[in-house]
Tab-separated table of C-alpha atoms and ligand atoms in Angstrom:
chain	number	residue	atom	x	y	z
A	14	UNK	CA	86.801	69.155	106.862
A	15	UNK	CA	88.315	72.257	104.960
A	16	UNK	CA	86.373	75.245	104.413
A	17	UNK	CA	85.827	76.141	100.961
A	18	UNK	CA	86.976	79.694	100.189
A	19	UNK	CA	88.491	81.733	102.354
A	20	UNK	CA	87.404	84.484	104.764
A	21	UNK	CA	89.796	86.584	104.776
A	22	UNK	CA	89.908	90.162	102.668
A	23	UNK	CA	92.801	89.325	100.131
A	24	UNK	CA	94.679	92.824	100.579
A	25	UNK	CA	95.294	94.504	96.569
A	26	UNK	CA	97.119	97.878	97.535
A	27	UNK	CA	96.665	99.264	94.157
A	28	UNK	CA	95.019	102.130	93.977
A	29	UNK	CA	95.075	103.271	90.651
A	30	UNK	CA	95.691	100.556	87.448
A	31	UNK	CA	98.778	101.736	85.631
A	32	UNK	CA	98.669	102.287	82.164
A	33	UNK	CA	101.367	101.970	79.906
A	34	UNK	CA	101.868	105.413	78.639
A	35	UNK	CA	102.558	106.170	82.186
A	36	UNK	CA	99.401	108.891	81.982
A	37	UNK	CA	96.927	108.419	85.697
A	38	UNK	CA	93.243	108.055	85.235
A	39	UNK	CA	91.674	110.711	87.057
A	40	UNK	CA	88.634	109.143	87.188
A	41	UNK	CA	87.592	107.267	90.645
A	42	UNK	CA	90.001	110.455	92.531
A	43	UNK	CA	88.623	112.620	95.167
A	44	UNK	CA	89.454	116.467	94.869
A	45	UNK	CA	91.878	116.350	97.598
A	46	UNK	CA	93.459	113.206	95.770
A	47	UNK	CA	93.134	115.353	92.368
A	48	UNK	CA	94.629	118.449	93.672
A	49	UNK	CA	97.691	116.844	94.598
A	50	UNK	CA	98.674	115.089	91.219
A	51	UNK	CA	98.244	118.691	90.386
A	52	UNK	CA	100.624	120.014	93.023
A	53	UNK	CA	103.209	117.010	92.381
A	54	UNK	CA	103.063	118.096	88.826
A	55	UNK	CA	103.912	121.593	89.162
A	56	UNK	CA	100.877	124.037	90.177
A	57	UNK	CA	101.034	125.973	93.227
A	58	UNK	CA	98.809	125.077	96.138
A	59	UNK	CA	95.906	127.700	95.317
A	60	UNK	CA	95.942	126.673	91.943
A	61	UNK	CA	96.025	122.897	91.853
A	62	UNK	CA	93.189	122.819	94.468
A	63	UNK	CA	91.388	125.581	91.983
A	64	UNK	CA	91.882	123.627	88.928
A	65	UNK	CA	90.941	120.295	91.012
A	66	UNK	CA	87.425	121.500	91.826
A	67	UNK	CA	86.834	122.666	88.393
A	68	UNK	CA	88.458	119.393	86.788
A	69	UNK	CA	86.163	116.815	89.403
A	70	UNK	CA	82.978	119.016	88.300
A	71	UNK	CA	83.560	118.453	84.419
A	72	UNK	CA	84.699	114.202	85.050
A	73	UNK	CA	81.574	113.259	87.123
A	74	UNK	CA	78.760	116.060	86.989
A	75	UNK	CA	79.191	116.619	83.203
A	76	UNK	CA	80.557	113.442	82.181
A	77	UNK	CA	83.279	114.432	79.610
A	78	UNK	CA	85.512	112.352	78.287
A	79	UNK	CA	88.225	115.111	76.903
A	80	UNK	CA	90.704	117.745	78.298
A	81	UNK	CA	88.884	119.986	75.643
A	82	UNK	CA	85.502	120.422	76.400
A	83	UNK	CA	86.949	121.691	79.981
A	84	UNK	CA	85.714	125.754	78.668
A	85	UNK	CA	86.493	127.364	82.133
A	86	UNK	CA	89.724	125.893	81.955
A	87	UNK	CA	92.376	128.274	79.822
A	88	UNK	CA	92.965	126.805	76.481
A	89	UNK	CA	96.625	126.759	77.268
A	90	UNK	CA	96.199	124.343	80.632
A	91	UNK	CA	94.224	121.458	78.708
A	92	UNK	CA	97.246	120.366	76.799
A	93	UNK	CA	99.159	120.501	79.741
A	94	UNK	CA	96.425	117.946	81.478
A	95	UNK	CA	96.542	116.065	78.618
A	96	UNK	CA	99.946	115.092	78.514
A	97	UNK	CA	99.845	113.798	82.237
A	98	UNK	CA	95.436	112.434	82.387
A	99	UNK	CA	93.371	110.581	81.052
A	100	UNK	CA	89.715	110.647	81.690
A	101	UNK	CA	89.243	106.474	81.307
A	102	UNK	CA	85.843	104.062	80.767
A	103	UNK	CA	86.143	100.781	81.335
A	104	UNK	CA	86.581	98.888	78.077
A	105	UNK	CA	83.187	97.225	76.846
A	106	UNK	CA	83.905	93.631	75.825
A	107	UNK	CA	80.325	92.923	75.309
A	108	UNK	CA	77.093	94.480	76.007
A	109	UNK	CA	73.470	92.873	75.367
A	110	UNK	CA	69.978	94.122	75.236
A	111	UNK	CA	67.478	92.025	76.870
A	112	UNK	CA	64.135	91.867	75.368
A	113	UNK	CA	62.662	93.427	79.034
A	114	UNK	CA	64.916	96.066	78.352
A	115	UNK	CA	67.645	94.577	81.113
A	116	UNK	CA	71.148	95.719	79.678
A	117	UNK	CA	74.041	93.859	80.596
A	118	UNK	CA	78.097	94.381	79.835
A	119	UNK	CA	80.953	92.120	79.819
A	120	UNK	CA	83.888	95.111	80.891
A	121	UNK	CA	87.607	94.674	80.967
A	122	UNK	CA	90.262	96.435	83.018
A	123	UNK	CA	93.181	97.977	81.606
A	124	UNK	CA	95.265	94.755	82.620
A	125	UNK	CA	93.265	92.807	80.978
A	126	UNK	CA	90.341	91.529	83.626
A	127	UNK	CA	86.679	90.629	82.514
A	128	UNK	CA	83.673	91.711	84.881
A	129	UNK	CA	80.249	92.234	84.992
A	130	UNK	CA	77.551	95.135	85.093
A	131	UNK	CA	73.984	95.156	84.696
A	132	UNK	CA	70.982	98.098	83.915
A	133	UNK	CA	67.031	96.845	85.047
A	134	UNK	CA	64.936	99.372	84.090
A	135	UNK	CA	61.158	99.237	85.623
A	136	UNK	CA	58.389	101.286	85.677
A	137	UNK	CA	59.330	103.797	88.521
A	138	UNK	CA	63.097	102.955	89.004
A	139	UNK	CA	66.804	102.515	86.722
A	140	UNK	CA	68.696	100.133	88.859
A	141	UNK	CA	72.417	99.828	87.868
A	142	UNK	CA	73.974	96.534	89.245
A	143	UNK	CA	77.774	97.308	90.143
A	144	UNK	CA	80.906	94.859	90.840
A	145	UNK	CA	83.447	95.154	93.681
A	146	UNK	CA	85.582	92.751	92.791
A	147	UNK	CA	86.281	90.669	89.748
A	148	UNK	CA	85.126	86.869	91.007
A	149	UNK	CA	84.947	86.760	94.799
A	150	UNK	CA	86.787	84.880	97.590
A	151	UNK	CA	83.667	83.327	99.186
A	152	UNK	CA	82.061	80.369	97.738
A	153	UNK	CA	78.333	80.851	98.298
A	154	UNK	CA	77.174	77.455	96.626
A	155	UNK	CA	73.922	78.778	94.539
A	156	UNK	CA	75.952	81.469	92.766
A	157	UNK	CA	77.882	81.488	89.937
A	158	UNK	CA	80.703	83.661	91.087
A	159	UNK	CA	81.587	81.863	93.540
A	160	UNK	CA	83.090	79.494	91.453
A	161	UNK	CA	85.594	81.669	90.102
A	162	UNK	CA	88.827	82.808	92.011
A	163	UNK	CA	89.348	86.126	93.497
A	164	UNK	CA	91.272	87.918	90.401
A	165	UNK	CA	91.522	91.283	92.298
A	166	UNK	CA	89.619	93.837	93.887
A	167	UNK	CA	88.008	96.842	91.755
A	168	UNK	CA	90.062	100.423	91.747
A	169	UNK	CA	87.387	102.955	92.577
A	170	UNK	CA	88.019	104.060	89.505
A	171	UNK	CA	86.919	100.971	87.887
A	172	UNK	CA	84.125	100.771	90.007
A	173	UNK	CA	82.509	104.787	89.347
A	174	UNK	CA	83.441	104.254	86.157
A	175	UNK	CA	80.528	101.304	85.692
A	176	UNK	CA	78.183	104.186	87.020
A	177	UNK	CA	80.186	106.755	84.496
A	178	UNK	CA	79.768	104.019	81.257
A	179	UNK	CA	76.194	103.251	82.132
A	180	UNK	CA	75.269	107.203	82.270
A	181	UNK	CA	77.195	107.241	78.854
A	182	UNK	CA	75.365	104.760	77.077
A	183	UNK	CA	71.750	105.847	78.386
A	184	UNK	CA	72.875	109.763	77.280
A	185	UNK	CA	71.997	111.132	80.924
A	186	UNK	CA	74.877	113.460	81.386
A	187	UNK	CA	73.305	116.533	81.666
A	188	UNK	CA	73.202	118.599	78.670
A	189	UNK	CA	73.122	122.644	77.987
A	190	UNK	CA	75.923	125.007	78.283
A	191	UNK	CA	77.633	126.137	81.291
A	192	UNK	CA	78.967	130.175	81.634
A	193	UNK	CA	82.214	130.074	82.572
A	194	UNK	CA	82.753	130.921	86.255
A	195	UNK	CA	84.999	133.434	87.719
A	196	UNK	CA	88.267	131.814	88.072
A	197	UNK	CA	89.131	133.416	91.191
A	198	UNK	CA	85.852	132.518	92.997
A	199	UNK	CA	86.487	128.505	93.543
A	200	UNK	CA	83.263	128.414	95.502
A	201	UNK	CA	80.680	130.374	92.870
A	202	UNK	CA	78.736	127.738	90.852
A	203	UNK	CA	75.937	129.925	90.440
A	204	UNK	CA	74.931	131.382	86.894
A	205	UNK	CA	75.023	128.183	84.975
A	206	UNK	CA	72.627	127.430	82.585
A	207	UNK	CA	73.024	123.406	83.758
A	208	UNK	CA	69.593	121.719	84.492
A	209	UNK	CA	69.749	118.330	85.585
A	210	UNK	CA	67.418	115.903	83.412
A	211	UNK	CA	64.844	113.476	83.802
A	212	UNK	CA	67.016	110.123	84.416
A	213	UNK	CA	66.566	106.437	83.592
A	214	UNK	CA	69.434	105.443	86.043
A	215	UNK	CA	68.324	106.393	89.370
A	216	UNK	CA	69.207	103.913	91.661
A	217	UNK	CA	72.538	101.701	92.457
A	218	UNK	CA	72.787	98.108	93.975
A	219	UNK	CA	76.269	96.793	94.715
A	220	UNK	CA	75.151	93.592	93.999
A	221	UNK	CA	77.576	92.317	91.205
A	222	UNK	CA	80.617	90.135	91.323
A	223	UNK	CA	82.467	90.071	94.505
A	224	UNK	CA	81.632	90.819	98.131
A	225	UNK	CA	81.866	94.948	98.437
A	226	UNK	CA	82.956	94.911	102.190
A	227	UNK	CA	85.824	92.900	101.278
A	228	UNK	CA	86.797	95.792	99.822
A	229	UNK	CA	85.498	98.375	101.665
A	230	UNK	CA	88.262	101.047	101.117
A	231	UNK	CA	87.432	100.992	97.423
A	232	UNK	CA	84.012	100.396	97.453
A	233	UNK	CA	83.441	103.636	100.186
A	234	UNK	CA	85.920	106.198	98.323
A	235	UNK	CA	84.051	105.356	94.599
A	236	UNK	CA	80.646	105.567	96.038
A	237	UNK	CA	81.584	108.975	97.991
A	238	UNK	CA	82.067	110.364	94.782
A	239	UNK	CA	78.724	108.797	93.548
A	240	UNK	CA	76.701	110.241	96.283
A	241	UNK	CA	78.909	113.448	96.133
A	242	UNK	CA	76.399	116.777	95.351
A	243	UNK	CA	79.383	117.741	92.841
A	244	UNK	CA	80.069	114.721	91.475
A	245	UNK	CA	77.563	112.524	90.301
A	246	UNK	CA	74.983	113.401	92.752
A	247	UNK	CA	72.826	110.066	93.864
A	248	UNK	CA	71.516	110.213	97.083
A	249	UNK	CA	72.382	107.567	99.588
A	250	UNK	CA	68.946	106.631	99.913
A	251	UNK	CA	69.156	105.644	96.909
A	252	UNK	CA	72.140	103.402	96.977
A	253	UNK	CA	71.813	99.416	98.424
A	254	UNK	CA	74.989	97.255	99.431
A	255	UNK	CA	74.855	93.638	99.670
A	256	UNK	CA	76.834	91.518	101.784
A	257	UNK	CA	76.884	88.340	102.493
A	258	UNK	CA	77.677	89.055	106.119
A	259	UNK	CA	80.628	90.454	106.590
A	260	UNK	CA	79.752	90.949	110.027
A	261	UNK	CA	83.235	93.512	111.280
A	262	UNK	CA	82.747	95.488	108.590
A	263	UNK	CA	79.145	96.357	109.289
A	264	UNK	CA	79.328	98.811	111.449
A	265	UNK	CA	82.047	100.977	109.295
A	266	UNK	CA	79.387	100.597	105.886
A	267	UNK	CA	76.833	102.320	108.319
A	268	UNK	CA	79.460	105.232	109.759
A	269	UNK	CA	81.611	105.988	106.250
A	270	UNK	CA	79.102	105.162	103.756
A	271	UNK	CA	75.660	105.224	105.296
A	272	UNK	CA	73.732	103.764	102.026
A	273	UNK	CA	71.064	101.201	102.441
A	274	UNK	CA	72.283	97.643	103.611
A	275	UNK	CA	70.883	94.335	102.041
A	276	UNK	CA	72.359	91.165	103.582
A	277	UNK	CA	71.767	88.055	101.901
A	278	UNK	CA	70.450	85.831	104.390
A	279	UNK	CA	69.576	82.713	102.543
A	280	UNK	CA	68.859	80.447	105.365
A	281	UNK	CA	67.944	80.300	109.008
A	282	UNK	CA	69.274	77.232	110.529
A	283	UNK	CA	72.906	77.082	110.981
A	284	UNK	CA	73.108	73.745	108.890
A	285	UNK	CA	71.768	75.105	105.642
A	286	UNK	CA	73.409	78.444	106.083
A	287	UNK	CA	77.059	76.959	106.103
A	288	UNK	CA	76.559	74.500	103.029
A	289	UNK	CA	75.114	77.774	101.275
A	290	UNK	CA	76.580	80.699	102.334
A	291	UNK	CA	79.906	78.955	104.153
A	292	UNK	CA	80.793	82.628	105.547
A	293	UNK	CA	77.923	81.662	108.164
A	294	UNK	CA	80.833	79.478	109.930
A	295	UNK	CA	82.652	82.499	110.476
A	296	UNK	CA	79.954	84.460	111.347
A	297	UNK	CA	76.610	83.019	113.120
A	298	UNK	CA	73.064	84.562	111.945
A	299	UNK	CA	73.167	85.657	115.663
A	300	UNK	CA	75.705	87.454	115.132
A	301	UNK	CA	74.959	88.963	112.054
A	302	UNK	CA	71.476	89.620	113.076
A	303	UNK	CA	72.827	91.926	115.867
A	304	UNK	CA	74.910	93.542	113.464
A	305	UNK	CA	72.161	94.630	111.549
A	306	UNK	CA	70.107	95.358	114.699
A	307	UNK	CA	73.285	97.742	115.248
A	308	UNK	CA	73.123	98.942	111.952
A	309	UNK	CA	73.447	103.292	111.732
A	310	UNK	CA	70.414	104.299	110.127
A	311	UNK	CA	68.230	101.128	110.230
A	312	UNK	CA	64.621	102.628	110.986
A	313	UNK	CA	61.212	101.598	110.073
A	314	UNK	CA	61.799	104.638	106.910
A	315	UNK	CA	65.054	102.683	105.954
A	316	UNK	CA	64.533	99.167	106.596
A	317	UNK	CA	67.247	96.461	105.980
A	318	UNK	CA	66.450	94.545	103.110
A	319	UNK	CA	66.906	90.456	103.634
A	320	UNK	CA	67.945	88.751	100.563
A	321	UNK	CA	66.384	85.051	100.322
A	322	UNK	CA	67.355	82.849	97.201
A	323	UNK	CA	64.219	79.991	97.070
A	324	UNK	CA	65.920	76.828	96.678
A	325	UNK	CA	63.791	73.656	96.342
A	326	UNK	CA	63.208	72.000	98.850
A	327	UNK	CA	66.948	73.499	100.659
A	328	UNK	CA	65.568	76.120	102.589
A	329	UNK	CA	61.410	76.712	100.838
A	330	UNK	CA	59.663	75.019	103.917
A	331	UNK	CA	56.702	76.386	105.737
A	332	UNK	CA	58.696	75.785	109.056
A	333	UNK	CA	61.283	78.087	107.366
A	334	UNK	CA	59.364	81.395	106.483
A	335	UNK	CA	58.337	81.070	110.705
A	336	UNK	CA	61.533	81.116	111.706
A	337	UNK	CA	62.727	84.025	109.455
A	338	UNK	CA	59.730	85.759	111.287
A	339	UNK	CA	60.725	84.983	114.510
A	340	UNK	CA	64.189	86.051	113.948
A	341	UNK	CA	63.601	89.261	112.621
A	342	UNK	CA	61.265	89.946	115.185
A	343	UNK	CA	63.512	88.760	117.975
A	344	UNK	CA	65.887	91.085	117.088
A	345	UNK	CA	63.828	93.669	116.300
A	346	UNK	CA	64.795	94.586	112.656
A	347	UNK	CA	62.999	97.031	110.570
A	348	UNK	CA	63.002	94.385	107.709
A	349	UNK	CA	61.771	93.829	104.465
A	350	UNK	CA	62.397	90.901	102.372
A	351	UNK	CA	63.694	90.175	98.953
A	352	UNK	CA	62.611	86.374	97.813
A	353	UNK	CA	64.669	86.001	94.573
A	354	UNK	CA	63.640	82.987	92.847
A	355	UNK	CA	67.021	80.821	92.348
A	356	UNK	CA	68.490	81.816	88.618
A	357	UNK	CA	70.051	78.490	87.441
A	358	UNK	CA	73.294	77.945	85.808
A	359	UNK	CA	75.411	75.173	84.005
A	360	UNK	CA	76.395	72.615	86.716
A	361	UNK	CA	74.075	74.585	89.333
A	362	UNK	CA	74.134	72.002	92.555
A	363	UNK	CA	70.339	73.121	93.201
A	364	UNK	CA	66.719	74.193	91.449
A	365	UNK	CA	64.971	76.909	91.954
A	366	UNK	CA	61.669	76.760	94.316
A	367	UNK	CA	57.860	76.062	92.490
A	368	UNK	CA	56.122	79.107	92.029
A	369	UNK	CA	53.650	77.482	94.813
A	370	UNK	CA	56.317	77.407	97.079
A	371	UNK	CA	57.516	80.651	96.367
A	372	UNK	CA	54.155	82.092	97.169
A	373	UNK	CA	53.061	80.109	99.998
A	374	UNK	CA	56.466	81.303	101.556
A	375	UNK	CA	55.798	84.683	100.940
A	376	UNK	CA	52.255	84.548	102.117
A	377	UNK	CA	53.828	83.660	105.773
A	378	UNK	CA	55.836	86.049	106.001
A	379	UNK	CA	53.753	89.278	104.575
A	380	UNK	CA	51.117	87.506	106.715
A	381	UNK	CA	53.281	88.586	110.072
A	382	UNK	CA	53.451	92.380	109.180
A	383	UNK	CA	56.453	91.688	107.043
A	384	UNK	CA	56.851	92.907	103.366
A	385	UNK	CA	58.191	90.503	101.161
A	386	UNK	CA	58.151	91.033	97.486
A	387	UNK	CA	59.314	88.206	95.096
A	388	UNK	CA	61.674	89.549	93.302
A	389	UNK	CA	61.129	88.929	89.350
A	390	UNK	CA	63.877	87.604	87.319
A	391	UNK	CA	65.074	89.806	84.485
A	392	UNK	CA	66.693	89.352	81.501
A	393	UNK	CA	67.054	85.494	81.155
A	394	UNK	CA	67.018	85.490	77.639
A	395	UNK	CA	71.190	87.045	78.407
A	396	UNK	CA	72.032	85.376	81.151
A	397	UNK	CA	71.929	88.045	83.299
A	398	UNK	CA	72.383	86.010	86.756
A	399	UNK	CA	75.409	87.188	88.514
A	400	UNK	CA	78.919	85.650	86.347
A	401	UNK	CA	76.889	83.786	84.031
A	402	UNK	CA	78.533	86.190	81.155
A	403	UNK	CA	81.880	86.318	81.825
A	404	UNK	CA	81.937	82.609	81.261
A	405	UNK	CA	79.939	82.386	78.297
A	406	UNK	CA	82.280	84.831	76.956
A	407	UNK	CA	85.430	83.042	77.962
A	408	UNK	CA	83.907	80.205	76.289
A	409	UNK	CA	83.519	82.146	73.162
A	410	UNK	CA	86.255	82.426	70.882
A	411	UNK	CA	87.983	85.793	70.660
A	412	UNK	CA	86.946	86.320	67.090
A	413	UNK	CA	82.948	85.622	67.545
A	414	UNK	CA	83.538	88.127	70.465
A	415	UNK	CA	84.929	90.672	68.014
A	416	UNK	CA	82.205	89.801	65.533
A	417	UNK	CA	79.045	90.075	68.041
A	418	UNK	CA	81.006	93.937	69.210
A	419	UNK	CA	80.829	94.720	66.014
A	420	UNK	CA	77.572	94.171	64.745
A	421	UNK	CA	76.636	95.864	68.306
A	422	UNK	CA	78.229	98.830	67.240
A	423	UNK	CA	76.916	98.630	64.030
A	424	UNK	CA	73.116	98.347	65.348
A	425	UNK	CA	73.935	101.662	67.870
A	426	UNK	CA	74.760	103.340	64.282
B	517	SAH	N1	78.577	89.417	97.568
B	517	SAH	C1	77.426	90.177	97.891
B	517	SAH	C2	76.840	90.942	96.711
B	517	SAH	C3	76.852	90.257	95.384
B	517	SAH	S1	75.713	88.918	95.181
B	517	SAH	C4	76.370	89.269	98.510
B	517	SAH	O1	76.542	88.060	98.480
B	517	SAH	O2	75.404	89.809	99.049
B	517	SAH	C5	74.137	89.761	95.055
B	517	SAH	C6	72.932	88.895	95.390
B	517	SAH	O3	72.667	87.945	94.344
B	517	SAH	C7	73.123	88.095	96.658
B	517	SAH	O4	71.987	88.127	97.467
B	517	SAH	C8	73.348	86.722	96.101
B	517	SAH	O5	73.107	85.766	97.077
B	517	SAH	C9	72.400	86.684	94.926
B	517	SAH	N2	72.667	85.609	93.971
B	517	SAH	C10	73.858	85.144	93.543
B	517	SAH	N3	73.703	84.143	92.654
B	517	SAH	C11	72.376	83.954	92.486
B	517	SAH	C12	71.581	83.059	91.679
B	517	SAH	N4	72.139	82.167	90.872
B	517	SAH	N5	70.231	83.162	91.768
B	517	SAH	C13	69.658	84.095	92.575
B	517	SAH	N6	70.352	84.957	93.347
B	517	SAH	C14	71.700	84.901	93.320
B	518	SF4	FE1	80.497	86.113	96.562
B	518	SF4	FE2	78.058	87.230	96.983
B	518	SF4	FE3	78.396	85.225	95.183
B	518	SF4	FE4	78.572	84.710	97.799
B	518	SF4	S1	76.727	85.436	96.684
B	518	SF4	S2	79.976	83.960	96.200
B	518	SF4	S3	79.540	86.570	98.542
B	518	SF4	S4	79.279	87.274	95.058
């Protein structure tokens, strides 16, 4: 029997998108990677890494989108930076307001590749729900991703610049002046007038399209500039990646990145596991489970969360929340977790769990000591499971797409 999907990461070497004016988007580079377009473009060493700590400041701690607004750069120098950067967004193709308040976009890269971000604001949090990849290689059967190809992995440009759109749209770059520092003192940040705001977006899932640790490279070098104090400053605690077990790349999430892990479990019998998350015949729960056991960082103040779609009558059983139990105490994993109730789709081979079931389930396993929220579903009225706009774009005809952008734009004022 063939495997559907395949396991393997599909290696995309590009870095960086190229645009055809031949200008690099800065945005997604590290200083050190900064400093050195400098250098290759003519500054001397002191000054190219100078102008590359004053140039990451303005992209991801200020937010700007223009050369110009740089004022501690010399008026002359911005013209020069303009001729060779850009400071890039990816391009909206869509963007919807549910009537909870979920946001979610339809983005495009700048060859021309649709993908998927979402914004679920609650009472205490802003959760921004970020892609890694644009479909994904593994064919989890519940999810609607999984039946697209693998396009290509993200840039980390493209994939800070979701965080860098969403912080655009919801006006949370910080505002107020900033007194221009000495030029000759690289490291003096003091005397600023900059006060960081209140902020609606305040935590990150990477748990959009594609599987994040099969592009780990990527994934780690955008979110180091997310969590960087100079960039855009999110704590780690305060960032969650999902895999779908991934199980060698585990241990390198925990050591380079060191945000919160969520694996999505889904099942705990080996049968039901392969036909829904096939990855499981690469890698055994076992196996994953140790992984996570191994985790850097898992403690009882960080707990791995377990992500558990209810699927009627698939993997909902009584007998099924006891055996989660048991394996999560036989490995001894500071757990909680997730039950997210199935989100149908067009041609979806399963149904989502009763609302019985979905509490009796939970019941069993909060009843062992274990927390286990149900997770509510947001933003149905927009189709805001995982994929489900990128098709109902693509199934949309270019000009309604135009229309609906521009009576969006229109609304915004
Ligand atoms: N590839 C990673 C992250 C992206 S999927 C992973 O699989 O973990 C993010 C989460 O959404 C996963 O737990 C996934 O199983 C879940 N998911 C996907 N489609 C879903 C659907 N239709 N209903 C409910 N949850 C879904
Ligand atoms: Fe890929 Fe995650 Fe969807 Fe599975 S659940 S197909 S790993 S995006």
């Amino acid at each position: 029997m063939s495997i559907p999907g395949h396991f393997d990461p599909v290696p995309v070497p590009r870095e960086v998108t190229p645009r055809a004016d031949g200008r690099v988007d800065l945005i997604g580079l590290s200083r050190t990677q900064i400093a050195a377009l400098f250098l290759d473009a003519g500054l001397d060493a002191k000054a190219a890494k100078l102008r590359a700590k004053q140039v990451f400041h303005w992209l991801y701690h200020r937010g700007v989108t223009g050369f110009d607004a740089m004022t501690d750069i010399a008026k002359t120098m911005r013209p020069w930076l303009a001729e060779r950067f850009v400071i890039g967004r990816p391009e909206v193709v869509e963007a919807q307001v549910s009537n909870d308040g979920t946001r979610k976009w339809l983005l495009r890269t700048a060859d021309n590749h649709d993908f998927e971000m979402v914004f679920i604001p609650d009472a205490t949090r802003g959760t921004l729900c970020v892609s890694s990849q644009v479909g994904c290689t593994l064919n989890c059967r519940f999810c609607h991703t999984g039946t697209m190809r693998l396009v290509r992995n993200l840039t980390p440009g493209e994939i800070v610049g979701q965080v860098m759109l969403a912080r655009d749209v919801l006006g949370e770059w910080p505002r107020g002046s900033m007194a221009a520092p000495d030029f000759d003192d690289a490291e003096d940040d003091e005397g600023t007038d900059y006060t960081p705001d209140g902020r609606l977006l305040t935590n990150i899932v990477m748990m959009g399209m594609g599987e994040p640790l099969y592009n780990f490279d990527h994934v780690r070098d955008a979110l180091k500039v997310v969590m960087d104090g100079d960039g855009l400053a999110l704590s780690k605690r305060r960032i969650t990646l999902s895999t779908s077990g991934v199980v060698p790349m585990m241990a390198r999430a925990g050591e380079e990145i060191g945000v919160n892990l969520a694996v999505s479990l889904h099942a705990v019998t080996k049968d039901v596991r392969d036909e829904i998350v096939p990855i499981n015949r690469k890698y055994g729960i076992e196996e994953l489970l140790q992984a996570c056991a191994d985790y850097p960082g898992a403690s009882n103040a960080r707990r791995i969360t377990f992500e558990y779609v209810m699927l009627k009558d698939k993997n909902d059983r009584d007998s099924d929340a006891h055996e989660l139990v048991r394996l999560l105490r036989q490995y001894g994993l500071p757990a909680k977790v997730n039950l997210i109730p199935f989100n149908p789709w067009p041609g979806a081979p399963y149904e989502c769990s009763t609302p019985e079931r979905i509490k009796r389930f939970a019941e069993i396993v909060f009843n062992a000591g274990i927390s286990a929220p149900v997770r509510t579903p947001r933003g149905r009225d927009i189709d805001a499971a995982c994929g489900q706009l990128k098709t109902a774009a693509e199934r949309k005809s270019r000009a309604e797409v135009d229309r609906l952008l521009e009576e969006k734009q229109a609304a915004l004022g």
